[in-house]
Short mmCIF file of C-alpha atoms in Angstrom, two decimals:
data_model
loop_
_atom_site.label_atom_id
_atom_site.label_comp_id
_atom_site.label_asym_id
_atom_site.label_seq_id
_atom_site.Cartn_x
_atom_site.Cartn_y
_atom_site.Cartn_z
CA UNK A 1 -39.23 53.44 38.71
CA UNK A 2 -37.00 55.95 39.74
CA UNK A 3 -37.87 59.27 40.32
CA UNK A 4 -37.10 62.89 42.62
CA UNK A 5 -40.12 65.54 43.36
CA UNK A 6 -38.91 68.82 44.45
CA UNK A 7 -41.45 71.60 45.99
CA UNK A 8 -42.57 74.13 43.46
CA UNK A 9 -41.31 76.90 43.12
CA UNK A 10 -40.88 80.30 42.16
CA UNK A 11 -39.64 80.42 45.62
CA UNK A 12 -39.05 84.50 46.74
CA UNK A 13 -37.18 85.49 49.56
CA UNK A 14 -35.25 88.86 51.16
CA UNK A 15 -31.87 88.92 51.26
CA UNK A 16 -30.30 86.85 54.49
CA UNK A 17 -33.47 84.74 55.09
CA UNK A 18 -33.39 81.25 55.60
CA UNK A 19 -33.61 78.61 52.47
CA UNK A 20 -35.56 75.14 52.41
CA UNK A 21 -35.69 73.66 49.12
CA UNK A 22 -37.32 70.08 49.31
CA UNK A 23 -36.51 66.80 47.54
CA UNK A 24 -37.87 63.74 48.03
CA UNK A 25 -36.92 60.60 45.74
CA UNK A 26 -37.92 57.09 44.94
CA UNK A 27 -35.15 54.70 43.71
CA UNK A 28 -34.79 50.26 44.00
CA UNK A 29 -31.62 50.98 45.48
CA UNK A 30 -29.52 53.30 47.38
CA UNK A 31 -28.84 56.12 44.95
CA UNK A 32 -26.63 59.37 45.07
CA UNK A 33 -27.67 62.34 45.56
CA UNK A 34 -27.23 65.77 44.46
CA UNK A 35 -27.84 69.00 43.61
CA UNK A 36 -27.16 70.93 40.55
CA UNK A 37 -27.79 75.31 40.55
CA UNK A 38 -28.30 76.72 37.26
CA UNK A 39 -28.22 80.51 36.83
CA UNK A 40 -29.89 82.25 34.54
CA UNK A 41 -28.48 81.64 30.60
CA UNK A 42 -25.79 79.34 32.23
CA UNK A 43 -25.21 75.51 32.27
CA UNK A 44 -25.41 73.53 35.27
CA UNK A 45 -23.03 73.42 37.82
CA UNK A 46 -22.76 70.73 40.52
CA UNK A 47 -23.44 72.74 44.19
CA UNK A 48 -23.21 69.72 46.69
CA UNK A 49 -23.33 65.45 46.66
CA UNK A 50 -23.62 62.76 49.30
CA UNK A 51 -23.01 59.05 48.18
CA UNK A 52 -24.84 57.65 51.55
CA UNK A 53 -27.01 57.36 54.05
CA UNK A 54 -26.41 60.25 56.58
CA UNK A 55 -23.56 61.89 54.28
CA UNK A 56 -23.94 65.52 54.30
CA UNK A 57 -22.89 67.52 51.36
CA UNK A 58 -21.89 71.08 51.92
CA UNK A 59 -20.72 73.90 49.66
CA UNK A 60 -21.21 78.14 49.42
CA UNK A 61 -23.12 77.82 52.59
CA UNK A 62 -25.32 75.70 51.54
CA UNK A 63 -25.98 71.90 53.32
CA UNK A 64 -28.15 68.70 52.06
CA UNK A 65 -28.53 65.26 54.04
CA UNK A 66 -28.73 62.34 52.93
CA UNK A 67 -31.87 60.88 54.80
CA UNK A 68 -32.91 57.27 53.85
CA UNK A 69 -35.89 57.08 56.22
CA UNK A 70 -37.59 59.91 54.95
CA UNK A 71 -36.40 59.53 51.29
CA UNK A 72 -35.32 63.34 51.12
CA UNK A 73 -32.21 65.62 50.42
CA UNK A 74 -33.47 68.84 51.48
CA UNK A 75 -31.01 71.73 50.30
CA UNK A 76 -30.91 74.65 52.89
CA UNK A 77 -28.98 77.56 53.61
CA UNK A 78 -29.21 79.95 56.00
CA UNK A 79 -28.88 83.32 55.11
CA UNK A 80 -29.60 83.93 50.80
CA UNK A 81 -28.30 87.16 48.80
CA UNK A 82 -29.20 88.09 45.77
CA UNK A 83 -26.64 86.04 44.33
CA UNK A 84 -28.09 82.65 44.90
CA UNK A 85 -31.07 83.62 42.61
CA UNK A 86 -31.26 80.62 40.39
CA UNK A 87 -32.79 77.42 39.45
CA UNK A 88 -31.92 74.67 41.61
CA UNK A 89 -31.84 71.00 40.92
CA UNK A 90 -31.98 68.07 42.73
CA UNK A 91 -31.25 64.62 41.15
CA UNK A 92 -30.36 61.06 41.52
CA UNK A 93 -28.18 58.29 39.76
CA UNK A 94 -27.99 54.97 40.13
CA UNK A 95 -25.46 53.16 38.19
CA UNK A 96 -27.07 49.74 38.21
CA UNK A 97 -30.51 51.69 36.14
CA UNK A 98 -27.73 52.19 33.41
CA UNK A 99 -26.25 55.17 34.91
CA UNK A 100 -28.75 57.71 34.57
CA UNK A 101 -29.22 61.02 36.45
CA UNK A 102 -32.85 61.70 37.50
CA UNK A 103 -33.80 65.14 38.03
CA UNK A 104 -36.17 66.78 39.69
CA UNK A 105 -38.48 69.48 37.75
CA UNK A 106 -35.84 72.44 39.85
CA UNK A 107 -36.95 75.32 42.19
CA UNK A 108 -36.97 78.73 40.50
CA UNK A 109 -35.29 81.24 43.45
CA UNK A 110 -35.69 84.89 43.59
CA UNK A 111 -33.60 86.59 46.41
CA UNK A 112 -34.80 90.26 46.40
CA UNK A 113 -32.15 93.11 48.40
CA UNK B 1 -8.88 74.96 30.92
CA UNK B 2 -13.02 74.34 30.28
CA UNK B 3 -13.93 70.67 31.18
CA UNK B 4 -17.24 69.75 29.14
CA UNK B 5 -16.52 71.66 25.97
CA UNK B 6 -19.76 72.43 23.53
CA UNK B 7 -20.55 74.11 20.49
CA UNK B 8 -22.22 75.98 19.18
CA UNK B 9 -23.68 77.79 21.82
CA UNK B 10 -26.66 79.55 20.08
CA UNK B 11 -28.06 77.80 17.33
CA UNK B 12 -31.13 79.20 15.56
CA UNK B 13 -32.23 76.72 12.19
CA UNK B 14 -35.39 76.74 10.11
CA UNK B 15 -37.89 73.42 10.27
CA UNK B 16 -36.36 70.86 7.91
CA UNK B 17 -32.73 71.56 8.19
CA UNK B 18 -29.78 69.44 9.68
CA UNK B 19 -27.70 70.31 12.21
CA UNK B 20 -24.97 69.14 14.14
CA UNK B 21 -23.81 70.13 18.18
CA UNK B 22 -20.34 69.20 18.91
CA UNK B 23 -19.12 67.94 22.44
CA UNK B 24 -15.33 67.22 24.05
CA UNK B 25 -14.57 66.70 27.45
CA UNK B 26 -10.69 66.74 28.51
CA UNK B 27 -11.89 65.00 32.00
CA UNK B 28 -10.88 61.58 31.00
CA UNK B 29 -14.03 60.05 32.01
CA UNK B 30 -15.06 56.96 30.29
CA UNK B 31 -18.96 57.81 30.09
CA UNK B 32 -20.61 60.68 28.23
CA UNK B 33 -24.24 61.76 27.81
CA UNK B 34 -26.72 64.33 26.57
CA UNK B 35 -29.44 65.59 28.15
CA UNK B 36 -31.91 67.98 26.92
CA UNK B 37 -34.06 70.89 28.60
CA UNK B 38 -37.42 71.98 27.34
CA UNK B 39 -38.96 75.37 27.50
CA UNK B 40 -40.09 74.65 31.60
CA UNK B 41 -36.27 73.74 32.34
CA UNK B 42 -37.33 70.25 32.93
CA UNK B 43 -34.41 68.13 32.45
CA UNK B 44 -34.35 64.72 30.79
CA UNK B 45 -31.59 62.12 29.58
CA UNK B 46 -31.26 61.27 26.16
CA UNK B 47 -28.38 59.15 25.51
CA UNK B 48 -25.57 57.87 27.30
CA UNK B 49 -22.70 56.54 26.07
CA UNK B 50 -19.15 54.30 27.72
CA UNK B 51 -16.34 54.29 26.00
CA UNK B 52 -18.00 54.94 22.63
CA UNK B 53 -20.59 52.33 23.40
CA UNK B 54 -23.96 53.21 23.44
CA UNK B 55 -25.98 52.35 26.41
CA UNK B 56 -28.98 54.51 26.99
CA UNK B 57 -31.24 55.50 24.00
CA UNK B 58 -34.08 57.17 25.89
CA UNK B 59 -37.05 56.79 23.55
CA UNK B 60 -35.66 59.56 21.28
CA UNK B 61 -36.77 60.12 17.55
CA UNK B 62 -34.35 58.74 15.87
CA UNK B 63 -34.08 61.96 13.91
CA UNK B 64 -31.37 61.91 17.09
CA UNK B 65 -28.36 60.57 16.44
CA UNK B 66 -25.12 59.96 18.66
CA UNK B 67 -21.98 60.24 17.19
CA UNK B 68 -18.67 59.29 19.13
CA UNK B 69 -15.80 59.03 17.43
CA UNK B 70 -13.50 58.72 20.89
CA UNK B 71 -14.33 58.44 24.42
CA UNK B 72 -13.60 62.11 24.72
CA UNK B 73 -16.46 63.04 21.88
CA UNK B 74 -19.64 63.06 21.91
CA UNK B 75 -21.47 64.80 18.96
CA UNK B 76 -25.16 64.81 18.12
CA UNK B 77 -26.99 65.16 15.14
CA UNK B 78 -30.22 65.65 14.31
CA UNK B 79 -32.37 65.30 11.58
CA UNK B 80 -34.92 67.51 9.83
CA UNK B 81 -35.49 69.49 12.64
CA UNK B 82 -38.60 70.49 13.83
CA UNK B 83 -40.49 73.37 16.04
CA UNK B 84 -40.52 70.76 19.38
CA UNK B 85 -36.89 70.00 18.77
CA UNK B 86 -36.13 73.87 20.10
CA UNK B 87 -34.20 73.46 23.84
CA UNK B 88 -31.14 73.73 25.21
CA UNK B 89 -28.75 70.51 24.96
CA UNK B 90 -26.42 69.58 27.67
CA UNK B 91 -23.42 67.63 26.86
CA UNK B 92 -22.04 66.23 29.94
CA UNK B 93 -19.26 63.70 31.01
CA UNK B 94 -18.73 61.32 34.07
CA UNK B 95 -15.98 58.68 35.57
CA UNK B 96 -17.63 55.06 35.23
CA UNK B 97 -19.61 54.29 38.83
CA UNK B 98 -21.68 54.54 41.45
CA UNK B 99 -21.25 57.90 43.11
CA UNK B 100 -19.38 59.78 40.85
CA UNK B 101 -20.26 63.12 39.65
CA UNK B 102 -21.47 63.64 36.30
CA UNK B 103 -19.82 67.46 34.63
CA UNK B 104 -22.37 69.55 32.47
CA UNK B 105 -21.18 71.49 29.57
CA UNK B 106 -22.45 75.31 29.31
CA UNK B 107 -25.33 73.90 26.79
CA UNK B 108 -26.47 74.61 23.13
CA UNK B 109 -29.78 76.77 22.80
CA UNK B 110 -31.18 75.46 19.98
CA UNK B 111 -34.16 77.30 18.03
CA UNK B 112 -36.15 76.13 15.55
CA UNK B 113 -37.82 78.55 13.26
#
């Protein structure tokens, strides 16, 4: 079946250090990626997508790549403030699996000044 | 101008009762689901639905029930709630396809007591 496994978090971090969040997926087909922040008592909101192989999906100064050989979307940025403390979510949909968006279990972040 | 339009936003209910969380989405996208996040913000789909047919019923009690009345509604309604049933909801709302992105509403926190 499909599925997406990102690293655990709470993740912690100073302000302006660099961000790896990783996300590797299984899927019988070529599936889209993205990834979704959440911050805290909000709703989700989409941060970045790539449709394909190679694609990179970019937004707020953050960056994901599509990588079919490894399986992964790693979400990275490369300088945090306090403001990008959130939950992060990666996911994937495939429409022919009756359109459903897979998440991952997210990546508590904690960007301290 | 919000998108993925939800209510109520708060919701707190004692076991046994009924209660209803309403969902619009001025988007014009033909597919609409809801998803729902336990207490470890681990997301999971319950339903989907295109063009006010339904088309994924994710093992849910079917003390759940999907409602939609237009392809721009999507209301859910559940049964004699229950302790496990407290989460937040997410309504959210997509194009039909590969690729596309799928729009979250703000969510319903819903609490049994």
């Amino acid at each position: 079946g499909n599925s997406v496994t990102q690293m655990e978090g709470p993740v912690t971090l100073s302000e302006e250090a660099f961000l790896t969040i990783n996300c590797t997926y299984t899927a019988t087909g070529y599936p889209s990626l993205f990834w979704y922040v959440q911050y805290p008592g909000e709703g989700l909101q989409l941060l970045l997508k790539a449709t394909k192989a190679d694609d990179k999906g970019s937004n707020k100064g953050f960056e994901a790549t599509y990588r079919k050989e490894t399986t992964s979307f790693h979400l990275e940025k490369g300088s945090v403030q306090v403001s990008d403390s959130a939950v992060y979510f990666c996911a994937s949909f495939l429409y022919n699996q009756g359109g459903k968006l897979i998440f991952g279990q997210g990546t508590e972040l904690s960007v301290k000044p | 101008d919000t998108a993925v339009s939800q209510t109520p936003k708060y919701l707190v209910t004692q076991m046994g009762n009924d209660k209803s969380i309403k969902c619009e989405q001025n988007l014009g996208h033909d597919t609409m689901y809801w998803y729902k996040q336990d207490s470890k913000k681990f997301l999971k789909i319950m339903f989907s639905y295109n063009n006010k047919e339904l088309i994924i019923n994710e093992t849910v009690p079917n003390r759940f029930s999907p409602k939609s009345p237009d392809k721009a509604h999507l209301n859910l309604h559940i049964n004699s709630l229950e302790l496990g049933d407290s989460a937040v909801y997410f309504c959210a709302s997509s194009p039909t396809g590969t690729g596309n992105t799928i729009y979250f509403g703000e969510g319903s926190w819903l609490t049994v007591v």
